[in-house]
mmCIF file of C-alpha atoms in Angstrom:
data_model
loop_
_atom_site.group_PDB
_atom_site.id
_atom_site.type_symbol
_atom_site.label_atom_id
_atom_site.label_comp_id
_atom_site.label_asym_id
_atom_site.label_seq_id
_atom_site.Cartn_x
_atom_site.Cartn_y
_atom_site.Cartn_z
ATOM 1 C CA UNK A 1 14.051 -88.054 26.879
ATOM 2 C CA UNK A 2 12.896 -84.681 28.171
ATOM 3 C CA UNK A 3 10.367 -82.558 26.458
ATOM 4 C CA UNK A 4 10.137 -79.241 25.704
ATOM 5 C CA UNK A 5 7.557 -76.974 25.128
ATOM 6 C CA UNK A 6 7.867 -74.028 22.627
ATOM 7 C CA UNK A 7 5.231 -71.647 21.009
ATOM 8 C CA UNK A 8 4.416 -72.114 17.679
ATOM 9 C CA UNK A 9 4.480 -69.438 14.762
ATOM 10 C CA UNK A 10 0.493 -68.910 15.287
ATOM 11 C CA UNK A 11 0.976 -68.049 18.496
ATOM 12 C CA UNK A 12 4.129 -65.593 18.030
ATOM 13 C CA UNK A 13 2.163 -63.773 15.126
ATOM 14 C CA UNK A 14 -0.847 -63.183 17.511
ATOM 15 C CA UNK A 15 1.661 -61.764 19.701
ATOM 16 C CA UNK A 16 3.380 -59.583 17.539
ATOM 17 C CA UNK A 17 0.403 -58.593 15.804
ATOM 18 C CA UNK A 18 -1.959 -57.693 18.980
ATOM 19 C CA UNK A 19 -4.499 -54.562 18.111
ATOM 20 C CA UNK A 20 -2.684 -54.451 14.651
ATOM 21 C CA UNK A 21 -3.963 -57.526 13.377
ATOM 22 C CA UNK A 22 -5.420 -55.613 10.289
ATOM 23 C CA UNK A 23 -2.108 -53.784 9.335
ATOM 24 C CA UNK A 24 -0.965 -54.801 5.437
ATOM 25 C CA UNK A 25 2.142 -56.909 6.843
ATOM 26 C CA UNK A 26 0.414 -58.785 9.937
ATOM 27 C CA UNK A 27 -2.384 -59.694 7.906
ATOM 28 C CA UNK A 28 0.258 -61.458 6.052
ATOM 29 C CA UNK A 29 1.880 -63.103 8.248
ATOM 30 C CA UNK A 30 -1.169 -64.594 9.841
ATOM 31 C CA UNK A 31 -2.761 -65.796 6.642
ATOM 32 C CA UNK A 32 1.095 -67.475 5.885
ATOM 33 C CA UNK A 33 0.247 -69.433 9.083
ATOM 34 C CA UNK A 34 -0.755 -73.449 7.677
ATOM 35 C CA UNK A 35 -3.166 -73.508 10.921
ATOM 36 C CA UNK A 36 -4.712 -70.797 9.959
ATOM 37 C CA UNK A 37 -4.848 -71.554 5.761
ATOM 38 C CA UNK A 38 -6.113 -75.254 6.187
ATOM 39 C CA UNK A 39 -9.359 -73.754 7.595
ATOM 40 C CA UNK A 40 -9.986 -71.726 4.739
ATOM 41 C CA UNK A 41 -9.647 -74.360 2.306
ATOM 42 C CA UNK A 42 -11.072 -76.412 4.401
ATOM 43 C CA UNK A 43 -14.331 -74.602 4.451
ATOM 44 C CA UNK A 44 -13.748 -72.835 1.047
ATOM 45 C CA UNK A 45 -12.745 -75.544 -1.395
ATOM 46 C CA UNK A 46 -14.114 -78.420 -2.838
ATOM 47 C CA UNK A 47 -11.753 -80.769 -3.148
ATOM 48 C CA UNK A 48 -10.545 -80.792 0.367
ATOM 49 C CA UNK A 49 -14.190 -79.950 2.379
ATOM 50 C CA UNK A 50 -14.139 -83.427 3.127
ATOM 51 C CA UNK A 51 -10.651 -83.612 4.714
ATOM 52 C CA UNK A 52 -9.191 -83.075 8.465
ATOM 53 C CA UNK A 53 -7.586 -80.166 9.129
ATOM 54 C CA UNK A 54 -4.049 -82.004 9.557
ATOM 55 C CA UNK A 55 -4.326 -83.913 6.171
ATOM 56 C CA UNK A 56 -5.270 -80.113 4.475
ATOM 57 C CA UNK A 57 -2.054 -79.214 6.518
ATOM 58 C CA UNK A 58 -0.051 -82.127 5.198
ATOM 59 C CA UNK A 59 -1.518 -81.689 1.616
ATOM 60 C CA UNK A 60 -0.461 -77.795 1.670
ATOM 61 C CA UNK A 61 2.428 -76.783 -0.628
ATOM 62 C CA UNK A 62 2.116 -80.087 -2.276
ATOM 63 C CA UNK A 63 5.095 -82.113 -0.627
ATOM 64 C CA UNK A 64 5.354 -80.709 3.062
ATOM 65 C CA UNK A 65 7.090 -83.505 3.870
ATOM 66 C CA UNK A 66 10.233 -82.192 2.049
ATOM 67 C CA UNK A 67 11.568 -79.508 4.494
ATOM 68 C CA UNK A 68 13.906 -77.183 3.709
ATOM 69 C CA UNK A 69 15.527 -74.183 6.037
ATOM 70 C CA UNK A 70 13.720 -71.070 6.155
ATOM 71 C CA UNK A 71 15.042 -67.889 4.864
ATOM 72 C CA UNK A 72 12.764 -65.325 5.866
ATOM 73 C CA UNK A 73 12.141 -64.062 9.196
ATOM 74 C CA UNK A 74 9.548 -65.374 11.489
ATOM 75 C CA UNK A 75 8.508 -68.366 9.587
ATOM 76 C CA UNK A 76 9.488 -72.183 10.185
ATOM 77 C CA UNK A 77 8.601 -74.101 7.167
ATOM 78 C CA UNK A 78 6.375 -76.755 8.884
ATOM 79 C CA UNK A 79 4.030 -74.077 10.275
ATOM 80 C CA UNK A 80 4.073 -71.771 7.561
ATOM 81 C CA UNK A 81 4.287 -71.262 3.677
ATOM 82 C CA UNK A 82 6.614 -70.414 1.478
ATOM 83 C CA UNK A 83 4.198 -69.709 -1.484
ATOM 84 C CA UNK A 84 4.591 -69.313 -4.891
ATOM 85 C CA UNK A 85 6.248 -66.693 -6.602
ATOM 86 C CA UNK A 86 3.361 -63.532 -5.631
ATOM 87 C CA UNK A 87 4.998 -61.084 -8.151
ATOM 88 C CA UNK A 88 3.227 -62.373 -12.335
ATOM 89 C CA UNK A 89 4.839 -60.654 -14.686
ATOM 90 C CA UNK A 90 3.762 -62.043 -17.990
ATOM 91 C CA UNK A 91 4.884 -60.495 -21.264
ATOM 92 C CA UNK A 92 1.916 -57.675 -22.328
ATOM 93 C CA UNK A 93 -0.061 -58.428 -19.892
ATOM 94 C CA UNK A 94 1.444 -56.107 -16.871
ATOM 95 C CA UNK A 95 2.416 -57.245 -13.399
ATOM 96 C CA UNK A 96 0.025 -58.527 -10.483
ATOM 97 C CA UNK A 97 1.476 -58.691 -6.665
ATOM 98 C CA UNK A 98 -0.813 -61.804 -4.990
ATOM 99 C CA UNK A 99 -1.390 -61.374 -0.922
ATOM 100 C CA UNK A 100 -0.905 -64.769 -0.448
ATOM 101 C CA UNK A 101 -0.403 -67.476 -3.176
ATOM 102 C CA UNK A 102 0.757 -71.431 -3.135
ATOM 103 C CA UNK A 103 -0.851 -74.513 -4.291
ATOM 104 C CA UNK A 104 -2.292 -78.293 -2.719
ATOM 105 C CA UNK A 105 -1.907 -81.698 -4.221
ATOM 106 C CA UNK A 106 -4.727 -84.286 -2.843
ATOM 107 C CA UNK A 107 -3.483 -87.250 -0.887
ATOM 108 C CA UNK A 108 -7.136 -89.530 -1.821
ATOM 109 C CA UNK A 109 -7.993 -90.911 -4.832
ATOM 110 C CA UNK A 110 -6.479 -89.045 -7.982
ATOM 111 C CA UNK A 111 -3.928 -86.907 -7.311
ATOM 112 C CA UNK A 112 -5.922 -83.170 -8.076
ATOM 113 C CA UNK A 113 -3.599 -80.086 -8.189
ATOM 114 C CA UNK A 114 -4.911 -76.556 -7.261
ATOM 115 C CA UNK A 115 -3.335 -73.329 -6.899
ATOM 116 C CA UNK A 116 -4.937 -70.783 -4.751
ATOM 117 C CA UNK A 117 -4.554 -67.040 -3.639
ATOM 118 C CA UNK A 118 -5.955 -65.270 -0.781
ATOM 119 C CA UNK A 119 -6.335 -61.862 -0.651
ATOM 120 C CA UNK A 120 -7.189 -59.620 2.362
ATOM 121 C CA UNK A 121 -8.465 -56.039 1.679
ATOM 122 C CA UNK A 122 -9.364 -53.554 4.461
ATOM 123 C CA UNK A 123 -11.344 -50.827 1.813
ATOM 124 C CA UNK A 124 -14.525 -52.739 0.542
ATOM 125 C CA UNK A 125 -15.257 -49.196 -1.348
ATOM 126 C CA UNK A 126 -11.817 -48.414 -3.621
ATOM 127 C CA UNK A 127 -13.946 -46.839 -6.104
ATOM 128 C CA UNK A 128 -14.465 -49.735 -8.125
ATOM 129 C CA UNK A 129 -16.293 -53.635 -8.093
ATOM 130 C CA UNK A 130 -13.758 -56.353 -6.529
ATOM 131 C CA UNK A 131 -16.202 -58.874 -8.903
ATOM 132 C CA UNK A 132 -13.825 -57.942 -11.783
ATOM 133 C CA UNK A 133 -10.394 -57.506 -10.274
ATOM 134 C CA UNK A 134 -10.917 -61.435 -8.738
ATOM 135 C CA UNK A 135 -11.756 -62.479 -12.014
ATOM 136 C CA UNK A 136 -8.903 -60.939 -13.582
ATOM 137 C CA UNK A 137 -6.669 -62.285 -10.959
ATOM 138 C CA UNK A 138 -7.669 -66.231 -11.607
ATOM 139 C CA UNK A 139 -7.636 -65.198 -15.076
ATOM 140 C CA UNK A 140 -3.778 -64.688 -14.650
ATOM 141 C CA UNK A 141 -3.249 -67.257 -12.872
ATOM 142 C CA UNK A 142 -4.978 -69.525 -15.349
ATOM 143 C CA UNK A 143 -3.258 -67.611 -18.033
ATOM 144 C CA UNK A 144 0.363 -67.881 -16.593
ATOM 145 C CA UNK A 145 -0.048 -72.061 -16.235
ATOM 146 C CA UNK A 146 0.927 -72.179 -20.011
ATOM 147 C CA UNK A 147 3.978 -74.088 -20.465
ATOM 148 C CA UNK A 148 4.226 -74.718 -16.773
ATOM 149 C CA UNK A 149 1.376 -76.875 -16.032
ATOM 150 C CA UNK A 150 -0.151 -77.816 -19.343
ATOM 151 C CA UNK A 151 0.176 -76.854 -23.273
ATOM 152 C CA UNK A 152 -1.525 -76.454 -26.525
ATOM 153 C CA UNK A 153 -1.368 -80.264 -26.911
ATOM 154 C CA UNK A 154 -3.122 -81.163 -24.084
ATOM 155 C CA UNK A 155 -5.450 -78.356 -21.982
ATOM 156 C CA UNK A 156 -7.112 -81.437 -19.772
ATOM 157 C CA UNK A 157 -3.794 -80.396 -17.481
ATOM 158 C CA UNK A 158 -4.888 -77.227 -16.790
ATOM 159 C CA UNK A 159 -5.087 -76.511 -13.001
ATOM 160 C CA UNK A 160 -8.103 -75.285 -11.182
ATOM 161 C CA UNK A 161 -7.505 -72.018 -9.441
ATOM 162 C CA UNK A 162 -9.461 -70.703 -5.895
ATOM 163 C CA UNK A 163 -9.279 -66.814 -5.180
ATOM 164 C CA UNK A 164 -10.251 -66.270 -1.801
ATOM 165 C CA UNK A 165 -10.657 -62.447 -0.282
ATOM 166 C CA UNK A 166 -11.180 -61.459 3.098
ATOM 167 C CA UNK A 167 -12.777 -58.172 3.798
ATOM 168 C CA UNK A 168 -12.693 -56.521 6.728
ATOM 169 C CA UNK A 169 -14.235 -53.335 7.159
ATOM 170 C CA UNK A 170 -17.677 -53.546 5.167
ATOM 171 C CA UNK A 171 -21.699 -52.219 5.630
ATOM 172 C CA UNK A 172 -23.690 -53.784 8.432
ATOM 173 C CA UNK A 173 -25.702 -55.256 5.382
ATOM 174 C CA UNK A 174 -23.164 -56.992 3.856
ATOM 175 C CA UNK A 175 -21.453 -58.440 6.625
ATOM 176 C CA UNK A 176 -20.772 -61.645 7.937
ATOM 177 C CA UNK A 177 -21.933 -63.157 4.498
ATOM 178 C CA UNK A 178 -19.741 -65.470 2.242
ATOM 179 C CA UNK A 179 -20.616 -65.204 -1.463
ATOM 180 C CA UNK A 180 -18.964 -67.554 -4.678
ATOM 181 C CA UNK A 181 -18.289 -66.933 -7.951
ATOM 182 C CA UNK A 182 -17.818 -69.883 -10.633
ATOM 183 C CA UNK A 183 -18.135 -70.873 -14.218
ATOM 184 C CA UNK A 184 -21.438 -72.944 -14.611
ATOM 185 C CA UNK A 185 -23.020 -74.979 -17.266
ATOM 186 C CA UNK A 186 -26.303 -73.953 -19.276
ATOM 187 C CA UNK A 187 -27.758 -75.798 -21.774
ATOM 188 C CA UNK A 188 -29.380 -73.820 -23.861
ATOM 189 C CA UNK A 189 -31.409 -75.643 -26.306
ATOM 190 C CA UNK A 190 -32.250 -79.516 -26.494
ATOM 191 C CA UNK A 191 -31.904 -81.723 -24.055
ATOM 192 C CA UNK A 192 -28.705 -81.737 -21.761
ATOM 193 C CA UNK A 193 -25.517 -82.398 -22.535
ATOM 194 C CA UNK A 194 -23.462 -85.209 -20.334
ATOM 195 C CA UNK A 195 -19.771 -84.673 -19.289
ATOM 196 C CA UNK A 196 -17.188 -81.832 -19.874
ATOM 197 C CA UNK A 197 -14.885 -80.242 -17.413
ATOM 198 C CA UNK A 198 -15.238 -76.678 -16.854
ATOM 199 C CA UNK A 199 -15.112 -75.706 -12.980
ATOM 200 C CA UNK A 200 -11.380 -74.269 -13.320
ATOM 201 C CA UNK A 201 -12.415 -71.242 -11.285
ATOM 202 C CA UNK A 202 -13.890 -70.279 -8.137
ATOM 203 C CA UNK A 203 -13.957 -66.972 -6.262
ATOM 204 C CA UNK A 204 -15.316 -66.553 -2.497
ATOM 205 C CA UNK A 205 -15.989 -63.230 -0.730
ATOM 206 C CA UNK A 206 -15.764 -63.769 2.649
ATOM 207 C CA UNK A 207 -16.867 -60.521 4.577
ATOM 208 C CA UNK A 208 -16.267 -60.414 8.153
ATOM 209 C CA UNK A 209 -17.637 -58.272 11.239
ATOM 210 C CA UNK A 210 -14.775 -56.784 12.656
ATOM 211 C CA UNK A 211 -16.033 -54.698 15.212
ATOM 212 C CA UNK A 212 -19.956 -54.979 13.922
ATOM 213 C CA UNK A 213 -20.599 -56.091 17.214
ATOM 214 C CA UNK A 214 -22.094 -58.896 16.364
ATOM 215 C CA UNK A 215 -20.805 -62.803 16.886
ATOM 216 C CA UNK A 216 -21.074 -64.821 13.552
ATOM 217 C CA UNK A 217 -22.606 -68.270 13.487
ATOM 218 C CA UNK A 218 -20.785 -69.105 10.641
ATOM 219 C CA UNK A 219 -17.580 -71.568 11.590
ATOM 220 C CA UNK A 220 -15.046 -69.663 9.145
ATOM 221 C CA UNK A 221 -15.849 -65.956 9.587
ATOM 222 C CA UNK A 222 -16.271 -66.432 13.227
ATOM 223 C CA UNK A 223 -12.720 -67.873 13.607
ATOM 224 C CA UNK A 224 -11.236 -64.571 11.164
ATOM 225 C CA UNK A 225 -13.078 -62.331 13.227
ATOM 226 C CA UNK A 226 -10.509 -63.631 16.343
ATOM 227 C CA UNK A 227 -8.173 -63.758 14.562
ATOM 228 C CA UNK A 228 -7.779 -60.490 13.062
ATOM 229 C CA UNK A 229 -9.656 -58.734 15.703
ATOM 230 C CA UNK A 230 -8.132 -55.182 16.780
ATOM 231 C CA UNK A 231 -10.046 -55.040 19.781
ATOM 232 C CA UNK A 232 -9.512 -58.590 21.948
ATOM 233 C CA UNK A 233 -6.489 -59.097 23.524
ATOM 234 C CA UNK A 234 -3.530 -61.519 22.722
ATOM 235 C CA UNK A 235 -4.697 -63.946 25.775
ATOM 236 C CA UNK A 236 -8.405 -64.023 24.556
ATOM 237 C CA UNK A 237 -7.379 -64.531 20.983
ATOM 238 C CA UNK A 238 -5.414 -67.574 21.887
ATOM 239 C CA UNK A 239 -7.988 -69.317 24.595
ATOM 240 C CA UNK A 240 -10.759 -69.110 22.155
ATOM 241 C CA UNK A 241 -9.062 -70.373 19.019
ATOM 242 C CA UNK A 242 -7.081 -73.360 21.277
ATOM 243 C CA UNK A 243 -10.338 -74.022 22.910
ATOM 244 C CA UNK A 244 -13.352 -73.914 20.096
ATOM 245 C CA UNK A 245 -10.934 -74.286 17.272
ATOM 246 C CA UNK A 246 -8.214 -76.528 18.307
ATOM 247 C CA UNK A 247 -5.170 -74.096 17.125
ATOM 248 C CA UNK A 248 -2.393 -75.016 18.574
ATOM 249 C CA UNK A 249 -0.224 -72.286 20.242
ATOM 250 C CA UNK A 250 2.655 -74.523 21.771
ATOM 251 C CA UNK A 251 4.151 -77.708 20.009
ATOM 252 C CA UNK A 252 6.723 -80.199 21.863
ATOM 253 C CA UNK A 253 9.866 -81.280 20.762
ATOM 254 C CA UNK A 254 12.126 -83.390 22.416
ATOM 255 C CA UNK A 255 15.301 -82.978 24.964
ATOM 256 C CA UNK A 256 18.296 -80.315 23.391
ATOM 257 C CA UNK A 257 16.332 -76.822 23.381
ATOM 258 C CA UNK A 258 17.292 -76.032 26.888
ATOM 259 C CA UNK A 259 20.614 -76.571 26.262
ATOM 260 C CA UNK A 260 20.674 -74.230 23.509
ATOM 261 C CA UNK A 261 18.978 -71.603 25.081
ATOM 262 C CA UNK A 262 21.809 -71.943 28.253
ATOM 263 C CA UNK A 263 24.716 -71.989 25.633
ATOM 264 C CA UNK A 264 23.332 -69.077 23.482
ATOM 265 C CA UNK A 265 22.713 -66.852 26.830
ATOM 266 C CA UNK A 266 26.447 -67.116 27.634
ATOM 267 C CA UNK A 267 27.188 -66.658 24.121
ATOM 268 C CA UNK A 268 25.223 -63.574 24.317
ATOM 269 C CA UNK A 269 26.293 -62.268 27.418
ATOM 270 C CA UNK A 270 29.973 -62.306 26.775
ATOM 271 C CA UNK A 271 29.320 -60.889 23.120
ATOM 272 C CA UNK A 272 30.018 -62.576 19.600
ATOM 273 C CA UNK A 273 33.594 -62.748 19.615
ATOM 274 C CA UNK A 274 35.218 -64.712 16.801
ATOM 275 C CA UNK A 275 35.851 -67.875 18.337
ATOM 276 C CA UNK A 276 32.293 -68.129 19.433
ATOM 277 C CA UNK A 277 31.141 -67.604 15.680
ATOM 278 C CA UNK A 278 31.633 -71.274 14.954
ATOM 279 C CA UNK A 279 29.814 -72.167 17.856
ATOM 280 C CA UNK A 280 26.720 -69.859 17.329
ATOM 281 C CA UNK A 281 26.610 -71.065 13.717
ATOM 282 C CA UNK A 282 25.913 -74.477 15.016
ATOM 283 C CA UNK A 283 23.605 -73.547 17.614
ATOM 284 C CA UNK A 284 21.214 -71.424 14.858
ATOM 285 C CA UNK A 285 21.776 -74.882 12.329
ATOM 286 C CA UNK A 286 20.263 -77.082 14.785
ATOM 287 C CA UNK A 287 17.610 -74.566 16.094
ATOM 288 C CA UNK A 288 16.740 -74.352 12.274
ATOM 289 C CA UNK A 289 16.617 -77.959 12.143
ATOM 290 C CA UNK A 290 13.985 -77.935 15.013
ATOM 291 C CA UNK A 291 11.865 -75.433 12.911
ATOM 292 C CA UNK A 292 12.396 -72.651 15.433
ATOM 293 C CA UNK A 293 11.123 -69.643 14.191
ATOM 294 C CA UNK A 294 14.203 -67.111 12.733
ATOM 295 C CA UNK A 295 12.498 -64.375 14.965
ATOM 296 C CA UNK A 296 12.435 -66.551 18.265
ATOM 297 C CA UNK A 297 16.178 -67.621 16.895
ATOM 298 C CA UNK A 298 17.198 -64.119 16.691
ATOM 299 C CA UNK A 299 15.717 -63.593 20.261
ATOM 300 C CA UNK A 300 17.596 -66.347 21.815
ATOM 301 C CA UNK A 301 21.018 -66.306 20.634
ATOM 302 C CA UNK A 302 21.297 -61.871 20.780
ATOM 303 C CA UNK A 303 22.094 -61.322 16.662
ATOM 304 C CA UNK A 304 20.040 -59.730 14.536
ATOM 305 C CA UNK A 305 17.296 -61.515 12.212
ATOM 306 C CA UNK A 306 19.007 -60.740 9.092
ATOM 307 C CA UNK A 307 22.120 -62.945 10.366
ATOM 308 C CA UNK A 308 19.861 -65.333 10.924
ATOM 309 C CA UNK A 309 18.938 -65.302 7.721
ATOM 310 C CA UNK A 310 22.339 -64.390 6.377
ATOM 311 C CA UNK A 311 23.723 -67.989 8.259
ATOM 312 C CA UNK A 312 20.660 -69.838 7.046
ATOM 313 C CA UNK A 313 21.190 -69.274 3.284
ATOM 314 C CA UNK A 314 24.451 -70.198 4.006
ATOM 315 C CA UNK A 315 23.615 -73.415 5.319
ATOM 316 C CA UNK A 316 21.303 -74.390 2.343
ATOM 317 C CA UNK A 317 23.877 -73.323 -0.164
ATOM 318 C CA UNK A 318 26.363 -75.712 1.772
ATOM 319 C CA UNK A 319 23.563 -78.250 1.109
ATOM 320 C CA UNK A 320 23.143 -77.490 -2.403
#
């Protein structure tokens, strides 16, 4: 069967997001990228240090395994997340908004569950310590796991919780450093005390160079630094991070694309007229089914994204 080649989400977000890899919304969509978060937890948490980077990628989200269509634009559920909810609202205590936020079941031993949230922040100086605002924000997400993951009957379910932040523009001093936060055990008097479980939080500062001039020795940073560099080109930014990091930045899937792609140009040329509707409808249902991205979707057939999306909710309701 013939096999085509297509470019995966990583590759379309470095596109879209050349020399504006910093900007609130493509900082986003990069760090929504699996590729991209299985290196971070793979450098950044315990529990999976010891893991490939396609098992983190499998482990991701829990149960990738389970794929459902993608309703929002530019992301194909097998490449990217879907995250948690990122809005907490929690009765008197006031509403957080999370960058990035979703959580990773282990595959070895006993099944561990851990939620974790990046955040990227391009001020390191907002007037006030980032020490405190990290705390608060595993504190909520600690906090909001009542009733959900555990209860008053039995806090041994309680979920550890990883926030990870990513700062960009920072002193010459303090970059290219990674720093963590945890709870720790002290014993104060007598001798020590065996057992307990306590490590439910960990926070990592990961500060890059971004344009220090400098090229970091460290694994991690060096690979952010790519990645959400303003200065190196789309071309450069793929070769390096296919070459030294093994991203990929095309996947293959087998014989059908092609003829897609030739009935969706005729489609397109002729114009969306009501007896093609059916037919597009299909087209963008098996496109879906191949993971195709809803922007590269849009792109190919000639309707808008939010049709896309429109026909794609349509398609899981149908399912539902």
């Amino acid at each position: 069967m013939q096999e085509n080649v297509i470019k995966t989400h990583l590759a379309h977000g470095i596109e879209k997001t050349e020399y504006e890899a910093q900007y609130d919304e493509n900082v986003k969509l990069l760090l929504s990228d699996k590729q991209v978060l299985a290196r971070i937890v793979k450098y950044r948490t315990e529990e999976f240090e010891n893991y490939d980077i396609p098992e983190i990628i499998e482990c991701i989200e829990g149960e990738p395994e389970v794929s459902s269509v993608s309703i929002i634009p530019g992301k194909s559920r097998k490449e990217t997340i879907i995250g948690m909810n990122n809005e907490s609202k929690e009765a008197y205590e006031g509403e957080v908004t999370f960058d990035v936020r979703f959580y990773m079941l282990t595959k070895k031993e006993k099944r561990i569950k851990i939620i974790l949230n990046i955040e990227a922040q391009k001020n390191y100086y907002p007037g006030y310590h980032f020490e405190p605002r990290a705390v608060f924000y595993c504190a909520r997400m600690i906090s909001e796991q009542l009733d959900r993951e555990f209860s008053t009957e039995n806090y041994n379910e309680l979920k550890k919780v990883y926030s990870i932040w990513i700062f960009f523009d920072t002193s010459i001093k303090d970059s290219d450093t990674i720093t963590e936060y945890k709870l720790d055990k002290k014993d104060i008097y007598g001798k020590p005390v065996q057992g307990g479980k306590y490590d439910y939080l960990s926070i990592s500062f990961i500060r890059l160079n971004s344009g220090k001039g400098k090229e970091s020795k460290n694994h991690l940073i060096r690979m952010l630094d790519i990645l959400f560099s303003n200065e190196m080109d789309v071309s450069s930014k793929k070769t390096i991070l296919e070459k030294e990091y093994q991203m990929k930045m095309t996947r293959k899937i087998e014989g059908g694309l092609n003829a897609m792609c030739n009935v969706s140009l005729g489609i397109r040329e002729r114009g969306i007229e009501e007896g093609e509707q059916r037919k597009v409808k299909e087209i963008i249902k098996n496109m879906l089914e191949l993971n195709m991205p809803v922007y590269t979707i849009s792109k190919s057939v000639g309707i808008s994204e939010d049709e896309v999306i429109e026909i794609a909710n349509n398609i899981v309701n149908l399912k539902q």
